[in-house]
PDB file of C-alpha atoms and ligand atoms in Angstrom:
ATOM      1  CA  UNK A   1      91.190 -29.730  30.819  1.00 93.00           C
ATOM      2  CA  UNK A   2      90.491 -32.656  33.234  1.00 97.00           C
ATOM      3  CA  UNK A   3      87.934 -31.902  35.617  1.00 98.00           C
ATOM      4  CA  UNK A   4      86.383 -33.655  38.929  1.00 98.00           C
ATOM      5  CA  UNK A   5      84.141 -32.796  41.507  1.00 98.00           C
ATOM      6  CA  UNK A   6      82.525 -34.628  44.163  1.00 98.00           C
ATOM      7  CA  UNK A   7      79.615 -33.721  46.921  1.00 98.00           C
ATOM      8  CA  UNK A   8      78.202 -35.772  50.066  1.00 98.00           C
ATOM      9  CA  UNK A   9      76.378 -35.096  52.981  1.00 97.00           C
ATOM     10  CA  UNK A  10      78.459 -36.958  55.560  1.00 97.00           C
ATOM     11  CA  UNK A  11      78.198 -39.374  58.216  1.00 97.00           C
ATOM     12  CA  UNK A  12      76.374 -37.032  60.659  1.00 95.00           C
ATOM     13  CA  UNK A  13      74.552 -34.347  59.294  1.00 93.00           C
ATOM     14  CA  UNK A  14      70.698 -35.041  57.435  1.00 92.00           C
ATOM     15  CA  UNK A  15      71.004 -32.829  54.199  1.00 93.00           C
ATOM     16  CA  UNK A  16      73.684 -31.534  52.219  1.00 96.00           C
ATOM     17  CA  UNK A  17      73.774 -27.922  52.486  1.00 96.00           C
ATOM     18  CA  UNK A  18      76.883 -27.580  50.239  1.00 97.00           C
ATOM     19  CA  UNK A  19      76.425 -26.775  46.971  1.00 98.00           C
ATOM     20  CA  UNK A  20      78.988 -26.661  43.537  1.00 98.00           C
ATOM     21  CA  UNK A  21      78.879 -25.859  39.969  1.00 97.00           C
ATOM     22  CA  UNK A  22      81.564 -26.983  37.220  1.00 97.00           C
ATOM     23  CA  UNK A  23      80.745 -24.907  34.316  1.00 93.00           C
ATOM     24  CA  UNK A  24      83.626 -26.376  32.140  1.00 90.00           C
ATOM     25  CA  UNK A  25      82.519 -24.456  28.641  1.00 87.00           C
ATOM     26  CA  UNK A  26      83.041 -21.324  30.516  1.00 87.00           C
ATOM     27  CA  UNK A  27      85.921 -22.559  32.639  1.00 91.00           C
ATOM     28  CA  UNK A  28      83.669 -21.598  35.730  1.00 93.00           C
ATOM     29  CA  UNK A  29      84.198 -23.264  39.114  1.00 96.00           C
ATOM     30  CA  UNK A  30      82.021 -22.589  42.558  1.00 97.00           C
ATOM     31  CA  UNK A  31      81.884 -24.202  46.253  1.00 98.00           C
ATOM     32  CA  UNK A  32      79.410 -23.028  48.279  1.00 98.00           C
ATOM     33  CA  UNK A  33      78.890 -24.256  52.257  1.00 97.00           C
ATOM     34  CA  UNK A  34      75.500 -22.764  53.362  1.00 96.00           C
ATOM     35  CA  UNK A  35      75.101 -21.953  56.451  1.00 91.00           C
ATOM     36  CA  UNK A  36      72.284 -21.928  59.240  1.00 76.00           C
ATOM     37  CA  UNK A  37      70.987 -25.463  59.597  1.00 62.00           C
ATOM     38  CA  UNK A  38      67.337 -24.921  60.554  1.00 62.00           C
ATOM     39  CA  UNK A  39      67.369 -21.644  58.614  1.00 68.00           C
ATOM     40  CA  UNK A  40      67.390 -23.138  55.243  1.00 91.00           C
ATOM     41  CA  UNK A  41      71.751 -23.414  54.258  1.00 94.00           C
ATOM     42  CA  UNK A  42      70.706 -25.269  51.282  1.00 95.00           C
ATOM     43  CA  UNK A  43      68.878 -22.623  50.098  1.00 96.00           C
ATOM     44  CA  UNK A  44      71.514 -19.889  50.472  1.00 97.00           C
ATOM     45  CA  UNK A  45      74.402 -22.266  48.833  1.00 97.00           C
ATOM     46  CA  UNK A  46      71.602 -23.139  45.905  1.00 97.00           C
ATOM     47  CA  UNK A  47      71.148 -19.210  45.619  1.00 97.00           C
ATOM     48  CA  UNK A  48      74.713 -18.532  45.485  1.00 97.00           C
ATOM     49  CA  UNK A  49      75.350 -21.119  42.985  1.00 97.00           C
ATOM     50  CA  UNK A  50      73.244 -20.389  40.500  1.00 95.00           C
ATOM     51  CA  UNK A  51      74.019 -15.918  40.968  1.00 95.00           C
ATOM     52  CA  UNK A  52      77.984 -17.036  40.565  1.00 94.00           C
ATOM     53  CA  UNK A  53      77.259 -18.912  37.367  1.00 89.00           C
ATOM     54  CA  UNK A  54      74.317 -16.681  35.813  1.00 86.00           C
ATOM     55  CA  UNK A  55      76.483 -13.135  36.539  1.00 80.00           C
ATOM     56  CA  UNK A  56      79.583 -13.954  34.728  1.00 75.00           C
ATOM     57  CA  UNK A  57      79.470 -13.873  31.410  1.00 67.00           C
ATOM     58  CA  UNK A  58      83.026 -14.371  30.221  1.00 57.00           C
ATOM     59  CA  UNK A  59      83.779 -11.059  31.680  1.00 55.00           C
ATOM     60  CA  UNK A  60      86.110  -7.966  30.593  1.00 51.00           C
ATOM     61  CA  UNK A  61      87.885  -7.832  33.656  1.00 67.00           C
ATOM     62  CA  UNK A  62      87.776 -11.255  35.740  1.00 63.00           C
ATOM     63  CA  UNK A  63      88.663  -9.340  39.022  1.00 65.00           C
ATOM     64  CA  UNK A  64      86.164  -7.458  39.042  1.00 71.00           C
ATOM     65  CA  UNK A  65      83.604  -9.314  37.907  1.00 88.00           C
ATOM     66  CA  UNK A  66      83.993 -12.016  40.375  1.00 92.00           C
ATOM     67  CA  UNK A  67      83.923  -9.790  43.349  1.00 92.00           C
ATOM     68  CA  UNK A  68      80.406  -8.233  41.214  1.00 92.00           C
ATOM     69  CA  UNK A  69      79.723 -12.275  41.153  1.00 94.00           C
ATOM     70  CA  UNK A  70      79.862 -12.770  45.062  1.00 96.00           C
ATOM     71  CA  UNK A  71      78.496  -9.356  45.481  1.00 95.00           C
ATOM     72  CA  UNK A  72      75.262 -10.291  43.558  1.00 94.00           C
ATOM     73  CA  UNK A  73      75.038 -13.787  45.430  1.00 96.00           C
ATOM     74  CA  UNK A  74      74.748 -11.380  48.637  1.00 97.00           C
ATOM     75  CA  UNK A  75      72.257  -9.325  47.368  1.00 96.00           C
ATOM     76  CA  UNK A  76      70.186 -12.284  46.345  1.00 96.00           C
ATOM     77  CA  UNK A  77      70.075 -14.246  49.481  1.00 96.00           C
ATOM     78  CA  UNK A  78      69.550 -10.510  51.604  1.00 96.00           C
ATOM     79  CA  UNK A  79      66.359 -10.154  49.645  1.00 96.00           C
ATOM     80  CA  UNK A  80      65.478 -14.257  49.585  1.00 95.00           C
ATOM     81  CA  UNK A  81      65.346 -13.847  53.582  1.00 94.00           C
ATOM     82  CA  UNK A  82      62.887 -10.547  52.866  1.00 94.00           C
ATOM     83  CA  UNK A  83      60.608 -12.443  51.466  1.00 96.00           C
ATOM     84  CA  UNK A  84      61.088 -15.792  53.362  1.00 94.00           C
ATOM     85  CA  UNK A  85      61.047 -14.289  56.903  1.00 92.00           C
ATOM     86  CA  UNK A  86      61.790 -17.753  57.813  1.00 91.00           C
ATOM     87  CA  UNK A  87      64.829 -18.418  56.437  1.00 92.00           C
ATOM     88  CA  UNK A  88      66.274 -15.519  58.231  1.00 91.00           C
ATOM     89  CA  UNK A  89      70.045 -16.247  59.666  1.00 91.00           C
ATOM     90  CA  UNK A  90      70.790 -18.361  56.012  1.00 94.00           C
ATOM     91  CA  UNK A  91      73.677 -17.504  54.785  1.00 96.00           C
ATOM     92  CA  UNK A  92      76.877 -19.306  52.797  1.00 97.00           C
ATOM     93  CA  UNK A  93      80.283 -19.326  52.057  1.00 97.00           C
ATOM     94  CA  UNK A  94      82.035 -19.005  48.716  1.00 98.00           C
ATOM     95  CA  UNK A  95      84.623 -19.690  46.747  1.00 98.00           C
ATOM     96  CA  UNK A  96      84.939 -19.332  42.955  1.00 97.00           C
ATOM     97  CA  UNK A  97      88.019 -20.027  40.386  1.00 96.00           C
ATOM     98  CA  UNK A  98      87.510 -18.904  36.914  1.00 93.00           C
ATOM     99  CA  UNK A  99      89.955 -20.173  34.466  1.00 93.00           C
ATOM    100  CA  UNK A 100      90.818 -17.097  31.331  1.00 89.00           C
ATOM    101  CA  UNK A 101      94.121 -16.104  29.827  1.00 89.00           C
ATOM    102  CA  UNK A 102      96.526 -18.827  31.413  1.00 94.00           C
ATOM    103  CA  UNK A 103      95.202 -17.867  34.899  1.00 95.00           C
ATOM    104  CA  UNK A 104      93.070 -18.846  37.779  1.00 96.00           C
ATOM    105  CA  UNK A 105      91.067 -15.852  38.733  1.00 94.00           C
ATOM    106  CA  UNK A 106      89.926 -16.232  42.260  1.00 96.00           C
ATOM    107  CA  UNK A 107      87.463 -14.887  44.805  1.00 97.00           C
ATOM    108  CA  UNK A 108      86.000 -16.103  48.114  1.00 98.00           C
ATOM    109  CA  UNK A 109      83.958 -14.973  50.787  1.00 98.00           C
ATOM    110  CA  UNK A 110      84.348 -17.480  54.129  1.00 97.00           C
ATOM    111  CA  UNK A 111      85.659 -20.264  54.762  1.00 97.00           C
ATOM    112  CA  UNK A 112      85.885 -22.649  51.880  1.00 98.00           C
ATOM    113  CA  UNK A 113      88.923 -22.669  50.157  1.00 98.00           C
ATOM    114  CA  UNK A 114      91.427 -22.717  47.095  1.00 98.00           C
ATOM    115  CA  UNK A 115      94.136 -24.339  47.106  1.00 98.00           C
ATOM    116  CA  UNK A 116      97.142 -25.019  43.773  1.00 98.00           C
ATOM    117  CA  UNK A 117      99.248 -28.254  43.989  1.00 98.00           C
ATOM    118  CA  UNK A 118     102.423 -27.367  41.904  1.00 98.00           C
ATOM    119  CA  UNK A 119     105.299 -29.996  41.547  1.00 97.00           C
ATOM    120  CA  UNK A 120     104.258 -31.842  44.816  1.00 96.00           C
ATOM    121  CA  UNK A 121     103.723 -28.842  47.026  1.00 98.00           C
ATOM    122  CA  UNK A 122     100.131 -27.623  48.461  1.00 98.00           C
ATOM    123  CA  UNK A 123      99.746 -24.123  48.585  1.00 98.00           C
ATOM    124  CA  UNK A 124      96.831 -22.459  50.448  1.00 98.00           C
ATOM    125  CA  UNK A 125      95.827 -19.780  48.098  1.00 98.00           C
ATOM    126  CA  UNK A 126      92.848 -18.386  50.284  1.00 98.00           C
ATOM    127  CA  UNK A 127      92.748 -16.844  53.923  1.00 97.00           C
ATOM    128  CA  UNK A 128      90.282 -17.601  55.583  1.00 97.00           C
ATOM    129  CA  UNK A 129      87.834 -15.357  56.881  1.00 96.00           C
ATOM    130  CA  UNK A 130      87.402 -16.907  60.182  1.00 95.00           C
ATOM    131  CA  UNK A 131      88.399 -16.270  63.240  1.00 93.00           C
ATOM    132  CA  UNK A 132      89.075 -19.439  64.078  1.00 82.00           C
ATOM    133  CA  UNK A 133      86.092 -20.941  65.635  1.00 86.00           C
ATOM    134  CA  UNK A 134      83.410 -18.767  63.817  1.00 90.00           C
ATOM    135  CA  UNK A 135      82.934 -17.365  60.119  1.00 93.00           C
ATOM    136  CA  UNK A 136      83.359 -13.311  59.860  1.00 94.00           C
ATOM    137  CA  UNK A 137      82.104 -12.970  56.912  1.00 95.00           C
ATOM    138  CA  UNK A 138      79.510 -14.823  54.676  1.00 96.00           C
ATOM    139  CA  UNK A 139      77.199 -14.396  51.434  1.00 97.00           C
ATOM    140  CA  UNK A 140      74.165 -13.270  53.545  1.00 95.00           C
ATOM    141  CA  UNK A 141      74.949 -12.608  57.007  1.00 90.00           C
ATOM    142  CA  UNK A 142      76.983 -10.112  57.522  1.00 81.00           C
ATOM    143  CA  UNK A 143      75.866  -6.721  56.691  1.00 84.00           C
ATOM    144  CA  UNK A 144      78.254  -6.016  54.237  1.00 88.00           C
ATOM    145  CA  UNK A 145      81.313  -8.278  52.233  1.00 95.00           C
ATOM    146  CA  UNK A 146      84.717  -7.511  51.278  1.00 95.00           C
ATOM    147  CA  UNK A 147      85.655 -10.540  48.798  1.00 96.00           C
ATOM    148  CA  UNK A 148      89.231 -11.175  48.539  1.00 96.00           C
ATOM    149  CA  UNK A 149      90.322 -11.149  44.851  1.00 95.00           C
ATOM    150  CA  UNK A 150      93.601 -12.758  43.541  1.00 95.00           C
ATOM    151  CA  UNK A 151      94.759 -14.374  40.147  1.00 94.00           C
ATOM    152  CA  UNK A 152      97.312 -17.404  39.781  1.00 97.00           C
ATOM    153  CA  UNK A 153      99.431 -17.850  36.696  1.00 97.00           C
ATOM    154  CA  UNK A 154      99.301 -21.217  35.615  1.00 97.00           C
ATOM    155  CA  UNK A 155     101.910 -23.545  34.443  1.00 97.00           C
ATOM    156  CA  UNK A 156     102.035 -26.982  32.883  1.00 96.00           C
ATOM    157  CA  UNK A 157     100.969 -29.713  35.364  1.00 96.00           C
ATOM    158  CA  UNK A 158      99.170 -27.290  38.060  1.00 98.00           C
ATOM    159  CA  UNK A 159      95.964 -28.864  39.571  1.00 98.00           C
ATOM    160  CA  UNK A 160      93.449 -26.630  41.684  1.00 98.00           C
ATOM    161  CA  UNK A 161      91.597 -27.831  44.362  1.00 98.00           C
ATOM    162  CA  UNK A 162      88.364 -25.860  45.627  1.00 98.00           C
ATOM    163  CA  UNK A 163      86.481 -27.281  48.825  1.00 98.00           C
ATOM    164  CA  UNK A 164      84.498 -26.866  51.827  1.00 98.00           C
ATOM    165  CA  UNK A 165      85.763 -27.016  55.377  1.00 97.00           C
ATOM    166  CA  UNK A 166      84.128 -30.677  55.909  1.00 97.00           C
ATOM    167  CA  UNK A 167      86.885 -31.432  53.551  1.00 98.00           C
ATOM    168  CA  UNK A 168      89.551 -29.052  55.273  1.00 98.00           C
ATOM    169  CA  UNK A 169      88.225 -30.165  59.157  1.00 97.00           C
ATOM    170  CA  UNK A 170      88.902 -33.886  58.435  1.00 97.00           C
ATOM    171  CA  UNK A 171      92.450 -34.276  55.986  1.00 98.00           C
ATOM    172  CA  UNK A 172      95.124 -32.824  56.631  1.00 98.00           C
ATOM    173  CA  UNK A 173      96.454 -30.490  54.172  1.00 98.00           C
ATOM    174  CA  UNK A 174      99.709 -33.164  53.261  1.00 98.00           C
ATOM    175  CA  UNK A 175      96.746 -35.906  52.645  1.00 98.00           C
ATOM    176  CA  UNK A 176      95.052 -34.002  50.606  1.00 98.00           C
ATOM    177  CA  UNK A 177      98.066 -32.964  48.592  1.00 98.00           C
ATOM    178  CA  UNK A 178      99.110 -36.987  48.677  1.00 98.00           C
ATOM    179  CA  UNK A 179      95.550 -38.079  47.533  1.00 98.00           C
ATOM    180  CA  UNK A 180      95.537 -35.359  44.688  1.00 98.00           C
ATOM    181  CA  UNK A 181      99.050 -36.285  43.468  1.00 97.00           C
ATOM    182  CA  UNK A 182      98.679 -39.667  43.209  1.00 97.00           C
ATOM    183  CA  UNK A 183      95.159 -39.902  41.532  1.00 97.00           C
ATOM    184  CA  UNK A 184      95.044 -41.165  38.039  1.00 96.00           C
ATOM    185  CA  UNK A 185      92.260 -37.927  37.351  1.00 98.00           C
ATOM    186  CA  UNK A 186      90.624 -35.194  38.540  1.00 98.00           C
ATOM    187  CA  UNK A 187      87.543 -37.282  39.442  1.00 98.00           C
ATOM    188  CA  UNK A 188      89.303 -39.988  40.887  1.00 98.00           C
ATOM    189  CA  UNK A 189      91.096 -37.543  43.191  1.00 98.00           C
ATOM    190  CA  UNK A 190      87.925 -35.862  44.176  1.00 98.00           C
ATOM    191  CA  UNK A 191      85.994 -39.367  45.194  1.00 98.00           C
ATOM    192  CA  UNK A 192      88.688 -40.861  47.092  1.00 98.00           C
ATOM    193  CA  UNK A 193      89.147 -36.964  48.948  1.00 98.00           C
ATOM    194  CA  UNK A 194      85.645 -37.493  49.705  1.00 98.00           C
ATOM    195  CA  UNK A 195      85.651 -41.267  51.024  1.00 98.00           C
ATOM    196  CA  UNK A 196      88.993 -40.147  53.203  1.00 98.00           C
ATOM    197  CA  UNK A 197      86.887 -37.403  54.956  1.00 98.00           C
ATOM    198  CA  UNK A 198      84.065 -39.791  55.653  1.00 98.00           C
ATOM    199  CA  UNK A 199      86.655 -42.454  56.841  1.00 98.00           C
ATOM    200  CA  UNK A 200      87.419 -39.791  59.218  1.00 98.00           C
ATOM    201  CA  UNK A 201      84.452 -39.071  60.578  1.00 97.00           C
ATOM    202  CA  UNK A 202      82.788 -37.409  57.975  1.00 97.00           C
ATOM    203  CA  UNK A 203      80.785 -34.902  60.682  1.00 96.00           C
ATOM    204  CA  UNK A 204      80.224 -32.350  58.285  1.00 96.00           C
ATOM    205  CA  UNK A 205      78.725 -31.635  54.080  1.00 97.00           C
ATOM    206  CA  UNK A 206      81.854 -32.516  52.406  1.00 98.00           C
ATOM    207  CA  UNK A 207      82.495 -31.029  48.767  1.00 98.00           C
ATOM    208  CA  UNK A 208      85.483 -30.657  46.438  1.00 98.00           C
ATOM    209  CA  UNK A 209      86.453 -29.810  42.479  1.00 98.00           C
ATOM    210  CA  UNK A 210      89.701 -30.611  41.322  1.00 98.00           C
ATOM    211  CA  UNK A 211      90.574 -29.109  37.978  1.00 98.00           C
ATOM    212  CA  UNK A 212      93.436 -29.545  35.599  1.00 97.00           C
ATOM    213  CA  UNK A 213      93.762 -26.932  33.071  1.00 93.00           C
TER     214      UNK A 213
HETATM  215 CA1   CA B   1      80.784 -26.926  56.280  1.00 55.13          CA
END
């Protein structure tokens, strides 16, 4: 498995409130954009992160556990804002791939998002949960979360992109799919993705993982 991933905090913004783990022993993957600037978004990303990757356990039934997964994260940053009143409004996205039996098992909660490039097509494998100018649901925030849950088989040559919208915001989805395809690597894909959305403008946190299984 070839494996990439990349993080920056931009042109613009002072800290880096995304967050990402590549777990490749257990063929783990998480993006995380936290949420709530003043309110501590690193935090709830950092939370998230490290709930995601100490809840799974090479699970009996991947669907399930990665909606338990995301469901946990929640829990965990609800009761981080108890006891920091001060961090109250922190929240985060979510997006998770885990790689078991030939398929990518994937949930996500937001904004940040999965994609599969297959024989030269990008394919959007997450909806959004966004309105279109604001988030409607997030790890933290909103009361409760529904996680969407779906599974991709995998075939010989598939690479799967996971990201946050300050990847999404600045390159188009055909320039992304360009970049990926003609990188040598996962981790050459993911820098230069990362150094075309700061050419751009680079306004936002900007975070990818590429994998190749
Ligand atoms: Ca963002």
């Amino acid at each position: 498995m070839d494996v990439g991933s990349a993080t920056d905090t931009g042109r613009v913004r002072e800290r880096n409130e995304d967050a990402l783990l590549v777990d490749a022993n257990r063929n783990l993957f998480v993006v995380a954009d936290g949420l709530g600037g003043h309110a501590a978004g690193d935090v709830a990303s950092r939370i998230a992160i490290e709930r995601i990757g100490g809840s799974l356990d090479g699970g009996v039934d991947p669907r399930r556990d990665l909606a338990g997964a995301l469901r946990a994260a929640h829990d965990a940053i609800v009761q981080d804002v108890r006891d920091h009143r001060e961090r109250a409004g922190m929240g985060t996205t979510a997006v998770v791939a885990h790689l078991a039996d030939g398929h990518a098992h994937l949930a996500h909660v937001g904004d940040s998002r999965a994609y599969l490039l297959r024989r030269g097509e990008l394919q959007q494998v997450t909806v959004d949960h966004s309105d279109g100018l604001r988030i409607t649901q997030a790890l933290g925030t909103t009361s409760d979360i529904a996680p969407d849950v779906t599974d991709v088989e995998l075939v010989d040559g598939d690479r799967l992109i996971l990201c946050t919208d300050g990847l999404t915001d600045m390159v188009a989805d055909d320039e992304i799919r360009d970049i990926t395809e003609g990188a040598a690597d996962a981790q050459t894909a993911c820098d230069r993705l990362v150094q075309t959305a700061l050419a751009y403008g680079g306004v936002d946190n900007v975070t990818v993982i590429v994998v190749a299984p």
